[in-house]
PDB file of C-alpha atoms in Angstrom:
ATOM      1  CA  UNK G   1       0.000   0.000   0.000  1.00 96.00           C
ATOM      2  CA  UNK G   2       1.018   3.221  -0.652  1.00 97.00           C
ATOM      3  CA  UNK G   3       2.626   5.471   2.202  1.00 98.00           C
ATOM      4  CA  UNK G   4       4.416   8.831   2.700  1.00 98.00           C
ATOM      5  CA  UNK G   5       6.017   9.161   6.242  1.00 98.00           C
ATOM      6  CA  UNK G   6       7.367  12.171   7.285  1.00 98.00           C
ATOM      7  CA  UNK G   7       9.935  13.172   9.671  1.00 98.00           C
ATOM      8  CA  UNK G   8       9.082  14.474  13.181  1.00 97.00           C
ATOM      9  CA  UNK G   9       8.562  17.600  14.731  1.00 98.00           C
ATOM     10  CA  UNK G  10      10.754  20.591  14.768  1.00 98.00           C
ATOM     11  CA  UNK G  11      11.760  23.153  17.294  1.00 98.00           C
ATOM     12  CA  UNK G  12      13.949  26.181  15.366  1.00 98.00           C
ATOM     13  CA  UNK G  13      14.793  29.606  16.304  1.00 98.00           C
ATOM     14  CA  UNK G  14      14.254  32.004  13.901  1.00 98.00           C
ATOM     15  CA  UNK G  15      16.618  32.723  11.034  1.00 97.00           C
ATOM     16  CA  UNK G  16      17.834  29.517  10.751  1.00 98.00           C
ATOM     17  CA  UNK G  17      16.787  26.598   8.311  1.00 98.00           C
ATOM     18  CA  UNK G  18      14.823  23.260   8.258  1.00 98.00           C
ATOM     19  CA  UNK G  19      14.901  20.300   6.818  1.00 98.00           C
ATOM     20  CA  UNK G  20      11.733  17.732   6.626  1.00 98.00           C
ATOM     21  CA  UNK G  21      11.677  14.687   5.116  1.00 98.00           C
ATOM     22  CA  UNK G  22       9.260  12.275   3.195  1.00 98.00           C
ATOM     23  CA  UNK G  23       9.947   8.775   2.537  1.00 98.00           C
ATOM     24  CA  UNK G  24       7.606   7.169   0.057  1.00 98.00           C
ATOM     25  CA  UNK G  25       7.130   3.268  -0.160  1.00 98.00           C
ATOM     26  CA  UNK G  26       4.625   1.379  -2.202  1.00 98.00           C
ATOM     27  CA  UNK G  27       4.764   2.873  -5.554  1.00 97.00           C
ATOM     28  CA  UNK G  28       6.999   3.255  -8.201  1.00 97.00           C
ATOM     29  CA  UNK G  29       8.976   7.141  -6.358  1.00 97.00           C
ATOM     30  CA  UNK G  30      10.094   8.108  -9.661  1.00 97.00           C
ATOM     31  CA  UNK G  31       6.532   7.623 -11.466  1.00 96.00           C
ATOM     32  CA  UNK G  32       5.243  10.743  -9.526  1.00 97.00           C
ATOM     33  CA  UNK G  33       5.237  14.154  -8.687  1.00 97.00           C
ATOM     34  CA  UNK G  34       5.799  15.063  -4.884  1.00 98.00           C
ATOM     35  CA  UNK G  35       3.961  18.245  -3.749  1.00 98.00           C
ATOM     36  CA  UNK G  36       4.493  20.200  -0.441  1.00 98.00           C
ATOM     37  CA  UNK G  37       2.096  21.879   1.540  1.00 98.00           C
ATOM     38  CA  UNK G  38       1.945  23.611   4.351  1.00 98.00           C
ATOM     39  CA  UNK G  39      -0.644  24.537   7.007  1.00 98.00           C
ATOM     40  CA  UNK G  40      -0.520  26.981   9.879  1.00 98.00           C
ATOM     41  CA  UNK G  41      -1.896  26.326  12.884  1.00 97.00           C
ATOM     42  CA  UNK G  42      -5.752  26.680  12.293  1.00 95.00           C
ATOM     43  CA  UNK G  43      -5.296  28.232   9.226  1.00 97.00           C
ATOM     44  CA  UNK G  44      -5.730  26.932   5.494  1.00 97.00           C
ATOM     45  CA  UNK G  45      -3.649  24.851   3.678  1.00 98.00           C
ATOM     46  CA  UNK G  46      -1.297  26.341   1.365  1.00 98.00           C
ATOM     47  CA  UNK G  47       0.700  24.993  -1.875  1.00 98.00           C
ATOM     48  CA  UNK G  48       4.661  25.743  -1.719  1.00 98.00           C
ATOM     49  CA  UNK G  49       5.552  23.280  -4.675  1.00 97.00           C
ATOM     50  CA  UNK G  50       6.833  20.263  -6.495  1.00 97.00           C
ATOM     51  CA  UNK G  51       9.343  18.426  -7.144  1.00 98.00           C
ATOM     52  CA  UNK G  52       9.464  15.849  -9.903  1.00 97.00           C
ATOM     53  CA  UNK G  53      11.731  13.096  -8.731  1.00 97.00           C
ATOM     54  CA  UNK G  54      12.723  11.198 -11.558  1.00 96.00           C
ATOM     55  CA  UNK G  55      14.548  14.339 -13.069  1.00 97.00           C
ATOM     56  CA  UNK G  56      14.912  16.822  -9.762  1.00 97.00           C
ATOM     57  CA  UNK G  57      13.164  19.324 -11.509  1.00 97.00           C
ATOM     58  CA  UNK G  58      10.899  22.198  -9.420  1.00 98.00           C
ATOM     59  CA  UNK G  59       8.332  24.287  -9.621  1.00 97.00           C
ATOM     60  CA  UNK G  60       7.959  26.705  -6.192  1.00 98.00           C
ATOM     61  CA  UNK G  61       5.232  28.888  -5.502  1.00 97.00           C
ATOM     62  CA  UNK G  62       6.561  32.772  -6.517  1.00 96.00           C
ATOM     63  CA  UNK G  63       5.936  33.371  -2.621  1.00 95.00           C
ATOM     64  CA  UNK G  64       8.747  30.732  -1.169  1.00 96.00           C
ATOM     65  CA  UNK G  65      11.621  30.908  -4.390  1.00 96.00           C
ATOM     66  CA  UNK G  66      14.454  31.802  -3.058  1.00 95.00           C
ATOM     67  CA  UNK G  67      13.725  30.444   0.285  1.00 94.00           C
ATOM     68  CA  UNK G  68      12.513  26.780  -0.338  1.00 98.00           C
ATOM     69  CA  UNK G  69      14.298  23.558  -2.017  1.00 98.00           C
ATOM     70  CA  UNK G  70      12.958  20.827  -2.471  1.00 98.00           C
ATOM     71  CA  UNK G  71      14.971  17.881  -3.437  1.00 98.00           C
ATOM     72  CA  UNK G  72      15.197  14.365  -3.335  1.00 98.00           C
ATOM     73  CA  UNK G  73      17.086  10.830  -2.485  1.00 98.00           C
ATOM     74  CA  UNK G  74      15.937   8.241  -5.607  1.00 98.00           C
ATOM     75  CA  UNK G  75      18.248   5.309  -3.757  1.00 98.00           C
ATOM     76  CA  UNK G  76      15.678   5.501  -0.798  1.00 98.00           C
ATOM     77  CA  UNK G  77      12.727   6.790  -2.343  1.00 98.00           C
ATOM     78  CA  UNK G  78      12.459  10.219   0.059  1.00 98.00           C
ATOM     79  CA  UNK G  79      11.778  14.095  -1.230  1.00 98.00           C
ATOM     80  CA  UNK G  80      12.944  16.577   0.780  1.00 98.00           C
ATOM     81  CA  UNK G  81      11.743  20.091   1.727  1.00 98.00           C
ATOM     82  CA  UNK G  82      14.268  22.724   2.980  1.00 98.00           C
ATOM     83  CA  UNK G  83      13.006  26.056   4.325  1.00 98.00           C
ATOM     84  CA  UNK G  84      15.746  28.544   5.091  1.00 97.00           C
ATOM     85  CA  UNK G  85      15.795  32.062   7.264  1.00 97.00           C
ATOM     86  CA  UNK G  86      13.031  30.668   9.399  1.00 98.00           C
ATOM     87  CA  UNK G  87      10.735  33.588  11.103  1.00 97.00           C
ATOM     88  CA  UNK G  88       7.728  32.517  13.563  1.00 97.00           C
ATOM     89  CA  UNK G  89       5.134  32.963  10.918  1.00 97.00           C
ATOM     90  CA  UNK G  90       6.761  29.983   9.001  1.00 98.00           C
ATOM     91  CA  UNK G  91       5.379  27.941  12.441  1.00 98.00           C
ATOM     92  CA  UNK G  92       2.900  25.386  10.519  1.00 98.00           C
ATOM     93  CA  UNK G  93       2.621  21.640   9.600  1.00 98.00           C
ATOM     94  CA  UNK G  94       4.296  20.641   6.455  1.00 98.00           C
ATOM     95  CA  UNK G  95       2.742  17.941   4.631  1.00 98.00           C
ATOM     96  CA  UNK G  96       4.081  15.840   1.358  1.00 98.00           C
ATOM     97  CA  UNK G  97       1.181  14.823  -0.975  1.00 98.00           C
ATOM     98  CA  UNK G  98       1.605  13.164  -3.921  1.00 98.00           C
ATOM     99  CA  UNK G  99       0.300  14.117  -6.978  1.00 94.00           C
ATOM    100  CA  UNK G 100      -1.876  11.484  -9.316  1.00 87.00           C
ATOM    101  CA  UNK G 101      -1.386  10.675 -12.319  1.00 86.00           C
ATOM    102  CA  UNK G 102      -4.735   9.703 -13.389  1.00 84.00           C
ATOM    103  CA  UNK G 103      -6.082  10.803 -10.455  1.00 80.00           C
ATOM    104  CA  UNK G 104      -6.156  14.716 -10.729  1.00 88.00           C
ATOM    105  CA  UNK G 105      -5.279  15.648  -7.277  1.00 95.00           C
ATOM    106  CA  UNK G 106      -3.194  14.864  -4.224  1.00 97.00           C
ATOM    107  CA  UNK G 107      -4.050  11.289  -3.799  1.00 96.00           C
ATOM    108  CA  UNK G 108      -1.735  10.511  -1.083  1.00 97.00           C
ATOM    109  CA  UNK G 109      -0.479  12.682   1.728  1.00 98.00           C
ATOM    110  CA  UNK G 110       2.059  11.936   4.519  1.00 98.00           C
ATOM    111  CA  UNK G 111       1.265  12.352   8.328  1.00 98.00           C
ATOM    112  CA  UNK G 112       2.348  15.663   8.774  1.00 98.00           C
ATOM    113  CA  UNK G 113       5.224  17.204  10.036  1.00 98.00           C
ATOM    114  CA  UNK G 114       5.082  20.450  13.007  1.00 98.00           C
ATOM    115  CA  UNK G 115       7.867  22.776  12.639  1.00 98.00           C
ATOM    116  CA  UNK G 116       7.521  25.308  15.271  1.00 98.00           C
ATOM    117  CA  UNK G 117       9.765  28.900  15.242  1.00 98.00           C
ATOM    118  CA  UNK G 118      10.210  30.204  18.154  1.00 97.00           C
ATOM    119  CA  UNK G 119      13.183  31.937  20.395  1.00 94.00           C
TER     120      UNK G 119
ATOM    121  CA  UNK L   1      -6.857  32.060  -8.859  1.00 95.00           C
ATOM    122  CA  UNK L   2      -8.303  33.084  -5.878  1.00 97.00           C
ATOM    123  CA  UNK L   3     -10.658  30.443  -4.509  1.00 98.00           C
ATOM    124  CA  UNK L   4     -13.788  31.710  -2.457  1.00 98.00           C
ATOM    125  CA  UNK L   5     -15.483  28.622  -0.467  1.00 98.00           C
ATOM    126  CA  UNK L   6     -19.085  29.433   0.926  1.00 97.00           C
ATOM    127  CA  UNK L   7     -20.112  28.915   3.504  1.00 97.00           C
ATOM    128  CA  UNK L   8     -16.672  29.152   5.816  1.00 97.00           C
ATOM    129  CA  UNK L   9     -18.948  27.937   8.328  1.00 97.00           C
ATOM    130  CA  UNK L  10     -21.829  25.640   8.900  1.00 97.00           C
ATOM    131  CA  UNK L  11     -23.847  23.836  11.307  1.00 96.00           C
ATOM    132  CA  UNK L  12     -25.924  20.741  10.493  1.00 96.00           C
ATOM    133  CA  UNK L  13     -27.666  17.573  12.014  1.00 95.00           C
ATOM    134  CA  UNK L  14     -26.910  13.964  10.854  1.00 96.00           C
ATOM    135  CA  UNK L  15     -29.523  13.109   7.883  1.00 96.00           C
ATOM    136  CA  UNK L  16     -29.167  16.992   6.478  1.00 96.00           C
ATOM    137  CA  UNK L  17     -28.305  17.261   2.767  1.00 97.00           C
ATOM    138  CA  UNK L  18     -24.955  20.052   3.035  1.00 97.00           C
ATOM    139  CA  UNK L  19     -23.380  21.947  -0.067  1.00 98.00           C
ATOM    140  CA  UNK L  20     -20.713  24.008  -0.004  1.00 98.00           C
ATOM    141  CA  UNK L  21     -19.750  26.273  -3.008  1.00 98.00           C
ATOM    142  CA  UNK L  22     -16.209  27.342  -4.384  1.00 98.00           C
ATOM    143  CA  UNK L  23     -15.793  30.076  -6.872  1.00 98.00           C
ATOM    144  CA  UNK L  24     -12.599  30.320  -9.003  1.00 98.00           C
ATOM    145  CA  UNK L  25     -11.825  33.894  -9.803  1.00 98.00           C
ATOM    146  CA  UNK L  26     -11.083  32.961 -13.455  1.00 97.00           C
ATOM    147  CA  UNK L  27     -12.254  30.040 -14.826  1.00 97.00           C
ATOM    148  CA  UNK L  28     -10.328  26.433 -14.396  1.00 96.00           C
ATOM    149  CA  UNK L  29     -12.479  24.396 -16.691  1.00 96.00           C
ATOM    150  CA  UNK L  30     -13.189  21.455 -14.462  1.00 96.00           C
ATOM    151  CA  UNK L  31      -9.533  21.060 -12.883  1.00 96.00           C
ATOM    152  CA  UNK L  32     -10.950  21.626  -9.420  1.00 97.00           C
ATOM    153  CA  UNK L  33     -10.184  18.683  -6.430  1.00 98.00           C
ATOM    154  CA  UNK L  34     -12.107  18.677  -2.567  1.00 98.00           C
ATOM    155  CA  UNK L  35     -10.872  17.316   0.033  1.00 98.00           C
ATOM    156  CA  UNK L  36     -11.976  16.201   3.980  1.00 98.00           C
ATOM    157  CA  UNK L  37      -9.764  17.276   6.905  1.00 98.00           C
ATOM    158  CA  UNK L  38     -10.388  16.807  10.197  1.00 98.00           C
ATOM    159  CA  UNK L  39      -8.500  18.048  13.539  1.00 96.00           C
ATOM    160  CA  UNK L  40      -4.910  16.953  13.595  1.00 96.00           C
ATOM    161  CA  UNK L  41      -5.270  14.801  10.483  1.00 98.00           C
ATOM    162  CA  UNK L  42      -3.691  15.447   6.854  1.00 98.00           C
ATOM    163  CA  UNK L  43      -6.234  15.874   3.904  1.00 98.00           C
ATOM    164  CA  UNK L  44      -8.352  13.262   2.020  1.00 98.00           C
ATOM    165  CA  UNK L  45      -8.855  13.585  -1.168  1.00 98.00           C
ATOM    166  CA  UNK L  46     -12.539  13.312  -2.270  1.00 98.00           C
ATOM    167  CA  UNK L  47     -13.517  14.622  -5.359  1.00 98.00           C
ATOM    168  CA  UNK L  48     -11.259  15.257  -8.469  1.00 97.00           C
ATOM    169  CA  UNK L  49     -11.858  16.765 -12.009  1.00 96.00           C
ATOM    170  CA  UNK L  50     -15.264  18.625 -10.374  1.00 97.00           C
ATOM    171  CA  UNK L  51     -17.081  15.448 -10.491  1.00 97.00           C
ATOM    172  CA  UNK L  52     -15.016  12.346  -9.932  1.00 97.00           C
ATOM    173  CA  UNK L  53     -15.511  10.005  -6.642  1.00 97.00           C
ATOM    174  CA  UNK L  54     -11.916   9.461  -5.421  1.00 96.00           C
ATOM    175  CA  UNK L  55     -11.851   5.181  -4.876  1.00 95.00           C
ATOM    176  CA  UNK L  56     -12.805   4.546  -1.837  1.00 96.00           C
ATOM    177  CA  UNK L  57     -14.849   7.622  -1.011  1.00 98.00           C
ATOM    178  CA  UNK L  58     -18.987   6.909  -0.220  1.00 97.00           C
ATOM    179  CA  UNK L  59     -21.561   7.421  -3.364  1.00 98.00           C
ATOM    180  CA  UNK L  60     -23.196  10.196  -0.681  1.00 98.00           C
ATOM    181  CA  UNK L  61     -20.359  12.633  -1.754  1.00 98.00           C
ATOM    182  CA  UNK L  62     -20.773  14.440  -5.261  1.00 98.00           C
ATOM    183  CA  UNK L  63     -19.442  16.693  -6.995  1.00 98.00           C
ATOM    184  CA  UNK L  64     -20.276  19.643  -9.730  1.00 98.00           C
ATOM    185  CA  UNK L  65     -19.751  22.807 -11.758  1.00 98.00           C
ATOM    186  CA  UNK L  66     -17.064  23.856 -14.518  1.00 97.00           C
ATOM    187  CA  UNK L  67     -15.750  27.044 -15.299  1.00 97.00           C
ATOM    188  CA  UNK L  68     -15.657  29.429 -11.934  1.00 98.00           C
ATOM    189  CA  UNK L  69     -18.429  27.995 -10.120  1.00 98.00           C
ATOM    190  CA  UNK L  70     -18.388  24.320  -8.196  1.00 98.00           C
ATOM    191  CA  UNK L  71     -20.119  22.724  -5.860  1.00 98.00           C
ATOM    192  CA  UNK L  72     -19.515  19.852  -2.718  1.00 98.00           C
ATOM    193  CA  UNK L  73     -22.721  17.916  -2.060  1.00 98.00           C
ATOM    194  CA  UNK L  74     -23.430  15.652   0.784  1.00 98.00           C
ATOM    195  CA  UNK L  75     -26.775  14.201   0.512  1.00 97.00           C
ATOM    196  CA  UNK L  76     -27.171  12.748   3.689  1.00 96.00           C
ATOM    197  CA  UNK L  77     -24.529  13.703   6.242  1.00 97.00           C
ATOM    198  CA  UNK L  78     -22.888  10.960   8.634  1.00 96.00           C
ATOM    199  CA  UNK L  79     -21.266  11.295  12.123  1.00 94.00           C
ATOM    200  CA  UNK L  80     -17.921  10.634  10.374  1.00 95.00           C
ATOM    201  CA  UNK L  81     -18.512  13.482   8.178  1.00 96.00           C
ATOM    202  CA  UNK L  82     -18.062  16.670  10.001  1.00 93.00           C
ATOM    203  CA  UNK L  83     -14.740  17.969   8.956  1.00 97.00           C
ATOM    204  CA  UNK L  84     -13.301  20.676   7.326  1.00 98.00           C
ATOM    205  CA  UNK L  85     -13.637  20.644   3.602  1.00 98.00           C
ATOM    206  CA  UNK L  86     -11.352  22.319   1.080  1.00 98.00           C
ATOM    207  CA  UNK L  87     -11.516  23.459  -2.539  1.00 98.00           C
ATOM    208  CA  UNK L  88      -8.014  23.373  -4.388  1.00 98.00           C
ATOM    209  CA  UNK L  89      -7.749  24.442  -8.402  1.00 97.00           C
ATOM    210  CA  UNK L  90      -5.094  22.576 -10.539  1.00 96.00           C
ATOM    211  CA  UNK L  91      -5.470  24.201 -13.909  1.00 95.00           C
ATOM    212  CA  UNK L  92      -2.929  26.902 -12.923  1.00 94.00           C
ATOM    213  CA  UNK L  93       0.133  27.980 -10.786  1.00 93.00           C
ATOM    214  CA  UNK L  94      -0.136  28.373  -7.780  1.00 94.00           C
ATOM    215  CA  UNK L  95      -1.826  25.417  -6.724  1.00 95.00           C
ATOM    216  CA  UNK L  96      -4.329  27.323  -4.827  1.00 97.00           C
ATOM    217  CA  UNK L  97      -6.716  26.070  -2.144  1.00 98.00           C
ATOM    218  CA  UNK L  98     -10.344  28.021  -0.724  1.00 98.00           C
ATOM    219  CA  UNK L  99     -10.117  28.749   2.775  1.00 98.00           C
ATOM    220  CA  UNK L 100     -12.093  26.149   3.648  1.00 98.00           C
ATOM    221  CA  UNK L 101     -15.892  24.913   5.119  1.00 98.00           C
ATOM    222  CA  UNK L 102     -16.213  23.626   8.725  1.00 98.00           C
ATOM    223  CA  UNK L 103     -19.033  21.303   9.114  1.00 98.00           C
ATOM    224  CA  UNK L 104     -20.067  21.196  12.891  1.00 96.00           C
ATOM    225  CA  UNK L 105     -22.569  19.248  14.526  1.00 87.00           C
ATOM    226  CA  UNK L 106     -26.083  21.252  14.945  1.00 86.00           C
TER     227      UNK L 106
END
């Protein structure tokens, strides 16, 4: 079956940088996109972007380039998400989802992963 | 695209039939995808291309519109289905999502 697990939480102080992880197991990791999202706490959800693993390429929202990378392992089937220069407003969950092929949507999501900013 | 769900809030009694709107600012065609979240839980996708049952998802959930205007019916609402429900548009970049309907208990 198919499954995204995420890294755990995150305590960082502001300015400096993150690093989540998602490893994905019961599916072909290569076969489809990985999207990030992110969702502060009871707030919406928000898109940040994608990363296609097979070939690395991205596409960031216009609000996080510059500040986001999102990469990924193909040996162990896990996309990463890097958030850099950390301020308290970047406090939120940050969830992988994958993207369907046939399936228009984010089909699959991991568990979630709480980054909290604080001093 | 801006997405604009209505209501952002709603209260309603098992049995009740419950939609919930989402307006596109521009149209999207029907590249439009809802999803079920509830408290300290990621997303579940229900509903893709406007109208399409995700597998898995019960026949009480439908889906419909094209264009700017789309719609989230529940015909008969269920204890397990008071959640938060979101609107997201994939015709474009950014990936955008409404800001959401909370179903509550009446």
């Amino acid at each position: 079956q198919v499954q995204l697990v995420q890294s755990g939480a995150e305590v960082k102080k502001p300015g400096a940088s993150v690093k989540v992880s998602c490893k994905a197991s019961g599916y072909t990791f290569t076969a489809y996109y990985m999207h990030w999202v992110r969702q502060a706490p009871g707030q919406g959800l928000e898109w940040m972007g994608w990363i296609n693993p097979n070939s690395g390429g991205t596409n960031y929202a216009q609000k996080f380039q510059g500040w986001v990378t999102m990469t990924r392992d193909t040996s162990i089937s896990t996309a990463y998400m890097e958030l850099s220069r950390l301020r308290s407003d970047d406090t939120a969950v940050y969830y992988c989802a994958r993207m369907g092929i046939l399936v228009r949507g984010f089909d699959y999501w991991g568990q979630g992963s709480l980054v909290t900013v604080s001093s | 695209i801006q997405l604009t769900q209505s209501p952002s809030f709603l209260s309603a009694s098992v049995g009740d039939r419950v939609t919930i709107t989402c307006r596109a600012s521009q149209g999207i065609s029907s590249y439009l995808a809802w999803y079920q979240q509830k408290p300290g839980k990621a997303p579940k996708l229900l509903i893709y291309a406007a109208s399409t049952l995700q597998s898995g998802v019960p026949s009480r959930f439908s889906g419909s519109g094209s264009g700017t205007e789309f719609t989230l019916t529940i015909s008969s609402l269920q204890p397990e289905d008071f959640a938060t429900y979101y609107c997201q548009q994939l015709n474009s970049y950014p990936r955008t999502f409404g800001g959401g309907t909370k179903v509550e208990i009446k």
